[in-house]
Coordinates of C-alpha atoms in Angstrom, one line a residue:
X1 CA -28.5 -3.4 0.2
X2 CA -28.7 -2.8 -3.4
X3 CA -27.4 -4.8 -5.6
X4 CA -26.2 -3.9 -9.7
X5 CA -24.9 -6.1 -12.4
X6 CA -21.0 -6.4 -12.0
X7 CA -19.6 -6.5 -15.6
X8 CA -20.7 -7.8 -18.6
X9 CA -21.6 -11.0 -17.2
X10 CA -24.7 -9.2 -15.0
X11 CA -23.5 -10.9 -11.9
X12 CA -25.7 -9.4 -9.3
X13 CA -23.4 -7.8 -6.3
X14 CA -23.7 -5.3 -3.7
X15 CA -23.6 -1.6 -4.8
X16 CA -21.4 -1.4 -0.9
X17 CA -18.5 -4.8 -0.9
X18 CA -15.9 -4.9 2.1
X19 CA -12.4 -4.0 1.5
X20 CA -9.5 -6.2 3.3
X21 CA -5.9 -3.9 2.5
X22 CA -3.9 -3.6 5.9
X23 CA -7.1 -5.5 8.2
X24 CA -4.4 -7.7 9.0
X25 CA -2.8 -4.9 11.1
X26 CA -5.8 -4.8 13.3
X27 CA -7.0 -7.0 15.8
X28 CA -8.2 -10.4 14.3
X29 CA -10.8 -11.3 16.4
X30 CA -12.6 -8.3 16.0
X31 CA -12.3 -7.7 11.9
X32 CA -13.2 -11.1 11.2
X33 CA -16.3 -10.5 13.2
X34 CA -16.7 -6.8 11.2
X35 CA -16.4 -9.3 8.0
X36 CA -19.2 -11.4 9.4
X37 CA -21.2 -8.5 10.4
X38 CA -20.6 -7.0 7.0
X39 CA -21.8 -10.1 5.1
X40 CA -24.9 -10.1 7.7
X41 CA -26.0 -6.8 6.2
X42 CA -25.9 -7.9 2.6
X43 CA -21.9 -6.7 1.7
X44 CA -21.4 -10.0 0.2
X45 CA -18.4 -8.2 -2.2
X46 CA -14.5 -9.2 -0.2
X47 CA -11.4 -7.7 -1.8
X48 CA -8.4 -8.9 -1.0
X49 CA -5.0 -9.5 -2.5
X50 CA -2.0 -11.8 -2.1
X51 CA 0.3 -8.5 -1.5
X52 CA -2.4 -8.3 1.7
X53 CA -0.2 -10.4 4.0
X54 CA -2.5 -12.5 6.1
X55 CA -5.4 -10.7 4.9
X56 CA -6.4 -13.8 2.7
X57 CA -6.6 -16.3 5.7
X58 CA -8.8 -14.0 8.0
X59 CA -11.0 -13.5 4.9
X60 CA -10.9 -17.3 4.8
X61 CA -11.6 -17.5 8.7
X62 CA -14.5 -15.1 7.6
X63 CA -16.6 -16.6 5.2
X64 CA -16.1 -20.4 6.7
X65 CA -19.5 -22.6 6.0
X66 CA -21.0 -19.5 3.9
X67 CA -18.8 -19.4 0.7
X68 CA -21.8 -19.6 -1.2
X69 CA -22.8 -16.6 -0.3
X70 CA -19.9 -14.2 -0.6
X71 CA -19.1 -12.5 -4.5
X72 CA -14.8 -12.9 -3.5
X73 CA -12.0 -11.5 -5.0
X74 CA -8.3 -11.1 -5.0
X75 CA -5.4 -10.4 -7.2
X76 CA -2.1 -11.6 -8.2
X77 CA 1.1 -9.2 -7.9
X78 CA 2.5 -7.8 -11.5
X79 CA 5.6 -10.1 -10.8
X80 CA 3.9 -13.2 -10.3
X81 CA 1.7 -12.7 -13.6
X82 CA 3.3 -14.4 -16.3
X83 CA 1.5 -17.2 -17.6
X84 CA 2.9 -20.1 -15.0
X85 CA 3.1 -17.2 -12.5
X86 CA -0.4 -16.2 -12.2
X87 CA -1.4 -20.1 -12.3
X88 CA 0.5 -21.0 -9.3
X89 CA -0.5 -18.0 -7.4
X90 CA -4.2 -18.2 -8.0
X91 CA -3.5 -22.2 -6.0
X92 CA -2.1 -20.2 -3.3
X93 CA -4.9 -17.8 -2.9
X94 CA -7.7 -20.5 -3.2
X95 CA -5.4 -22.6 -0.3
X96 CA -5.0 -19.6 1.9
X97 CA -8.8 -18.7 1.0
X98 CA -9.7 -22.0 2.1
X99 CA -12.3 -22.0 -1.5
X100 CA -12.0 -24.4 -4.6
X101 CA -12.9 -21.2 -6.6
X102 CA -12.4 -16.8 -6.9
X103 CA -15.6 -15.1 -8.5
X104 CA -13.1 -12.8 -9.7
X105 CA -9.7 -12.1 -10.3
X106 CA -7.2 -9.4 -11.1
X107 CA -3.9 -8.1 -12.1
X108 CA -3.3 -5.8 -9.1
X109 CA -1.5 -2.8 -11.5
X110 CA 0.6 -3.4 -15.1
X111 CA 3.8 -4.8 -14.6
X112 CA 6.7 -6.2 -17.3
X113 CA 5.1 -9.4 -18.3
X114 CA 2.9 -9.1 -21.4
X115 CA -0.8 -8.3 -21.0
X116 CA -1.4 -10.8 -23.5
X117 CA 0.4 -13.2 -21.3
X118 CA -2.1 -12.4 -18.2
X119 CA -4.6 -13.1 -20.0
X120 CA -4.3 -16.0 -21.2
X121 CA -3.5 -17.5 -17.8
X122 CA -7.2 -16.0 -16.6
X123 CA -8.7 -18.0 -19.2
X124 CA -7.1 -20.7 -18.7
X125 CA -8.1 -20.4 -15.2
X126 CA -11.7 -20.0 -16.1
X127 CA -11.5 -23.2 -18.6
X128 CA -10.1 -25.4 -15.4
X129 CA -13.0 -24.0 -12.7
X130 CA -10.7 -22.2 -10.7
X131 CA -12.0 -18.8 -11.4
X132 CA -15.4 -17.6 -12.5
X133 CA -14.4 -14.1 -14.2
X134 CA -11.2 -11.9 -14.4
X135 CA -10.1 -8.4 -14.6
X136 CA -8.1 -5.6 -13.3
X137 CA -6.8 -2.7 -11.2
X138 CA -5.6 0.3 -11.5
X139 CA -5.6 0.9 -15.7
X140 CA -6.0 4.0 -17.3
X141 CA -8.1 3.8 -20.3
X142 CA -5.1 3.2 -22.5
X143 CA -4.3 -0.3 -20.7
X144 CA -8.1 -1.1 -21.0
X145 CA -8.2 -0.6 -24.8
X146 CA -5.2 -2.9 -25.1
X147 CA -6.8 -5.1 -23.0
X148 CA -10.0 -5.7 -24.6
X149 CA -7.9 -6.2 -27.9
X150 CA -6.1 -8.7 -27.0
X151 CA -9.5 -10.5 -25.0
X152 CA -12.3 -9.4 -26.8
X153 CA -15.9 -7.7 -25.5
X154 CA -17.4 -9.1 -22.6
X155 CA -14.0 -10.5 -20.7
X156 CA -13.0 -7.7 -18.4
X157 CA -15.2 -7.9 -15.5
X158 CA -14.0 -5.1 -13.6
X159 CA -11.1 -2.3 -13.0
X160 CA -10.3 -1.5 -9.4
X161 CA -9.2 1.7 -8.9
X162 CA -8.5 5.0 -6.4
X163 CA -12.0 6.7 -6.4
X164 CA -12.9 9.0 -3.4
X165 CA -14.5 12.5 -3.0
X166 CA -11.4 14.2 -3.2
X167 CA -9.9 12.1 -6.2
X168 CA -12.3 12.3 -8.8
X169 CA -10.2 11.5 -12.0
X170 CA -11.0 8.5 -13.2
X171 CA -14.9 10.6 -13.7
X172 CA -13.1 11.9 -16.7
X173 CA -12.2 8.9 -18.8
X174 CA -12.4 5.5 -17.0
X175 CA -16.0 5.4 -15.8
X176 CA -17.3 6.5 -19.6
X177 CA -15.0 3.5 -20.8
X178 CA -15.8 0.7 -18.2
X179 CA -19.7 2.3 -18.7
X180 CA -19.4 2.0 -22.2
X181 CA -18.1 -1.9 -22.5
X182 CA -20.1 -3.2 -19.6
X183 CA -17.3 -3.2 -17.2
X184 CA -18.0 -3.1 -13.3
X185 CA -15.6 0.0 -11.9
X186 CA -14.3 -0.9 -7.7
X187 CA -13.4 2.3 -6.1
X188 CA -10.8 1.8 -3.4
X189 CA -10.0 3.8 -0.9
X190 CA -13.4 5.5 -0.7
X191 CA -13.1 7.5 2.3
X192 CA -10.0 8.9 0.8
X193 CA -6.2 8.9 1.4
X194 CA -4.7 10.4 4.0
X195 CA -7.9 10.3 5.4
X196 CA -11.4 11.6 5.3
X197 CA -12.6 15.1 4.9
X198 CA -12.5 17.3 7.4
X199 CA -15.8 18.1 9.7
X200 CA -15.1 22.0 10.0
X201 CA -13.8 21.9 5.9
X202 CA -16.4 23.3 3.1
X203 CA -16.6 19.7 1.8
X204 CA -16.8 18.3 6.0
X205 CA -20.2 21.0 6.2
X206 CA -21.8 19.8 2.9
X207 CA -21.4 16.2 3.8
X208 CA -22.9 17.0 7.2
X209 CA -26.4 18.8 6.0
X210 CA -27.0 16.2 3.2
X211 CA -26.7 13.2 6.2
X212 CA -28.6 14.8 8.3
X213 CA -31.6 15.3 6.0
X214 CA -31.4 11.6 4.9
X215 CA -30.7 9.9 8.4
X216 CA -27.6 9.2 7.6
X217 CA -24.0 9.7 8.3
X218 CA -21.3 11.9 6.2
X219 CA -19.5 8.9 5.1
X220 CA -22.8 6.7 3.8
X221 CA -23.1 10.2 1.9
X222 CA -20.0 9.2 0.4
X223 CA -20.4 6.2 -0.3
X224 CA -23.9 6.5 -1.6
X225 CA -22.1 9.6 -4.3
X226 CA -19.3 7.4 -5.4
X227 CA -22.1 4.3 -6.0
X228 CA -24.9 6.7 -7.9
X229 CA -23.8 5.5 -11.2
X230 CA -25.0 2.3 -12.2
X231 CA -21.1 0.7 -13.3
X232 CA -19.6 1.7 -10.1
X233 CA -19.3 0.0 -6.6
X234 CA -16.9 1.1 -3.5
X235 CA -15.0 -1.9 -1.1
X236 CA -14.4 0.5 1.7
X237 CA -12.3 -1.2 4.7
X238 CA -14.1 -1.7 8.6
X239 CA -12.0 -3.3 11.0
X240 CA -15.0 -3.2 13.5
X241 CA -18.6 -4.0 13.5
X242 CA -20.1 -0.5 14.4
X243 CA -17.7 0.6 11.1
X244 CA -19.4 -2.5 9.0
X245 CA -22.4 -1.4 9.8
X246 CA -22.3 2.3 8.9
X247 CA -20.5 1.2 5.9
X248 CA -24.4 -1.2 4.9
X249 CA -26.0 1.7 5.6
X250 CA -25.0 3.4 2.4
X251 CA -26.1 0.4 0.7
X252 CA -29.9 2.1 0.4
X253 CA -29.2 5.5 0.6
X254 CA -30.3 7.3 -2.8
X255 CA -29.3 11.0 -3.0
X256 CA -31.1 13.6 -4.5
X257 CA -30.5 15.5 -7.7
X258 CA -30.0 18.3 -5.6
X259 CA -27.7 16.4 -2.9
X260 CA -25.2 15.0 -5.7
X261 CA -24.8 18.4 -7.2
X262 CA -24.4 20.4 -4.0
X263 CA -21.6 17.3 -3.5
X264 CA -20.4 17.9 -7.3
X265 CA -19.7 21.8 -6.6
X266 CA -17.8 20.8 -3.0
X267 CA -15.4 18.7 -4.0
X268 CA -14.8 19.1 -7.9
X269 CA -13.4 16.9 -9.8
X270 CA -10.9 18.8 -11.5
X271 CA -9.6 19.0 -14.9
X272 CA -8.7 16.0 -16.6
X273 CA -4.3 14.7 -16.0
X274 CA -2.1 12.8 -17.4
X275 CA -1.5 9.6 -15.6
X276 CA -4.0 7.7 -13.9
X277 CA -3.7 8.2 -9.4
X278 CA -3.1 4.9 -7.3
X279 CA -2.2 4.1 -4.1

């Protein structure tokens, strides 16, 4: 599994994490034993969220007696992040996470409280112990520049946002940025919302010879394009361990110059919009 320095403060964590939005809807047993597997294969990275329902105590039933060796995250809800708010919820997620501390934590998307405000509660959190690092989800570059104004260089670990073959905005303007200030990028969603691309579609066939010629499967194609640049790293969700387990095995895959353009030219990324996507 490679591993690449997450944000400014060069925390080493895998290029391929484990993503946790709606595994509480599948059967428990089996994807805490896919989170298990996961960790086995060096995807020491958890998302989660407290708007994950019981995703944070099956992330907790997880990592039980090897903490140590998981990189976890989760985030508070815009409506809980004022500067009491975000306090009270980060003691919630470290009871239902079963941990004494987050190695990161974010504001899941902008809400009405002040940024400022946010903020200050993340430090604040990081002066008591409770978290290690901070940062954020789904912010254009616009709510990153305010952001590193109000915080300074070096405090915004990460941004989490929708990155998949077929959603390639954030390539315009949010990568550069994050690249730029030495800010880790999460993609969500990697295999892409509704769902993955077709195996008869243009994109389907493309993904199909560059696997083959590796070893490897279509989506560890994916994943390994999304991951080729040195600031980004993908959380993609497995509810079962054979899924875990493909997921790792885009954790060494290195395409070729050839394979990422031939990828480039199937799914393009499109001119530049207004608005940045989210699910």
């Amino acid at each position: 599994m490679r591993v690449k320095p997450f944000g400014a403060g060069g925390t080493a964590v895998a290029a391929i994490g484990q993503g946790t939005w709606k595994l509480d809807g599948d059967e428990r047993a089996e994807a805490v034993a896919a989170l298990r597997r996961g960790l086995d294969l060096g995807m020491s990275h958890i998302d989660t969220a407290e708007m994950y329902g019981e995703a944070e105590p099956l992330v907790a039933e997880a990592i039980a007696g090897r903490r140590d060796a998981v990189y976890l995250v989760t985030k508070v809800l815009p409506h809980n992040a004022s500067l009491q708010g975000t306090k009270a919820a980060c003691e919630r997620s470290l009871r239902r996470l079963k941990t004494d501390r987050l190695d990161c934590y974010l504001l899941h998307w902008r809400g009405s409280v002040p940024l400022a405000e946010t903020i200050g509660a993340f430090e604040d959190l990081i002066a008591a112990g409770k978290i290690l690092s901070w940062g954020v989800s789904n912010f254009d570059v616009d709510d990153l520049d305010e952001a590193l104004a109000i915080a300074g260089p070096g405090r915004i670990t990460c941004n989490q946002v929708l990155y998949h073959l077929e959603e390639r905005a954030i390539e315009h303007a949010v990568i550069p940025w994050c690249a730029a200030h030495g800010v880790a990028v999460t993609a969500y969603t990697p295999f892409g919302s509704p769902g993955f691309p077709a195996a008869a579609s243009r994109g389907g066939r493309v993904l199909a010879e560059i696997a083959a010629r590796h070893d490897a499967t279509p989506r560890q194609v994916a994943l390994a394009f999304l991951t080729r640049e040195p600031s980004v790293f993908a959380i993609p969700k497995a509810s079962r361990r054979a899924h875990a387990e493909d997921n790792a095995g885009a954790g060494d895959l290195v395409l070729t110059p050839d394979d990422v353009a031939r990828l480039d030219a199937a799914f393009p990324k499109g001119p530049r919009r207004r608005g940045l996507p989210m699910l």
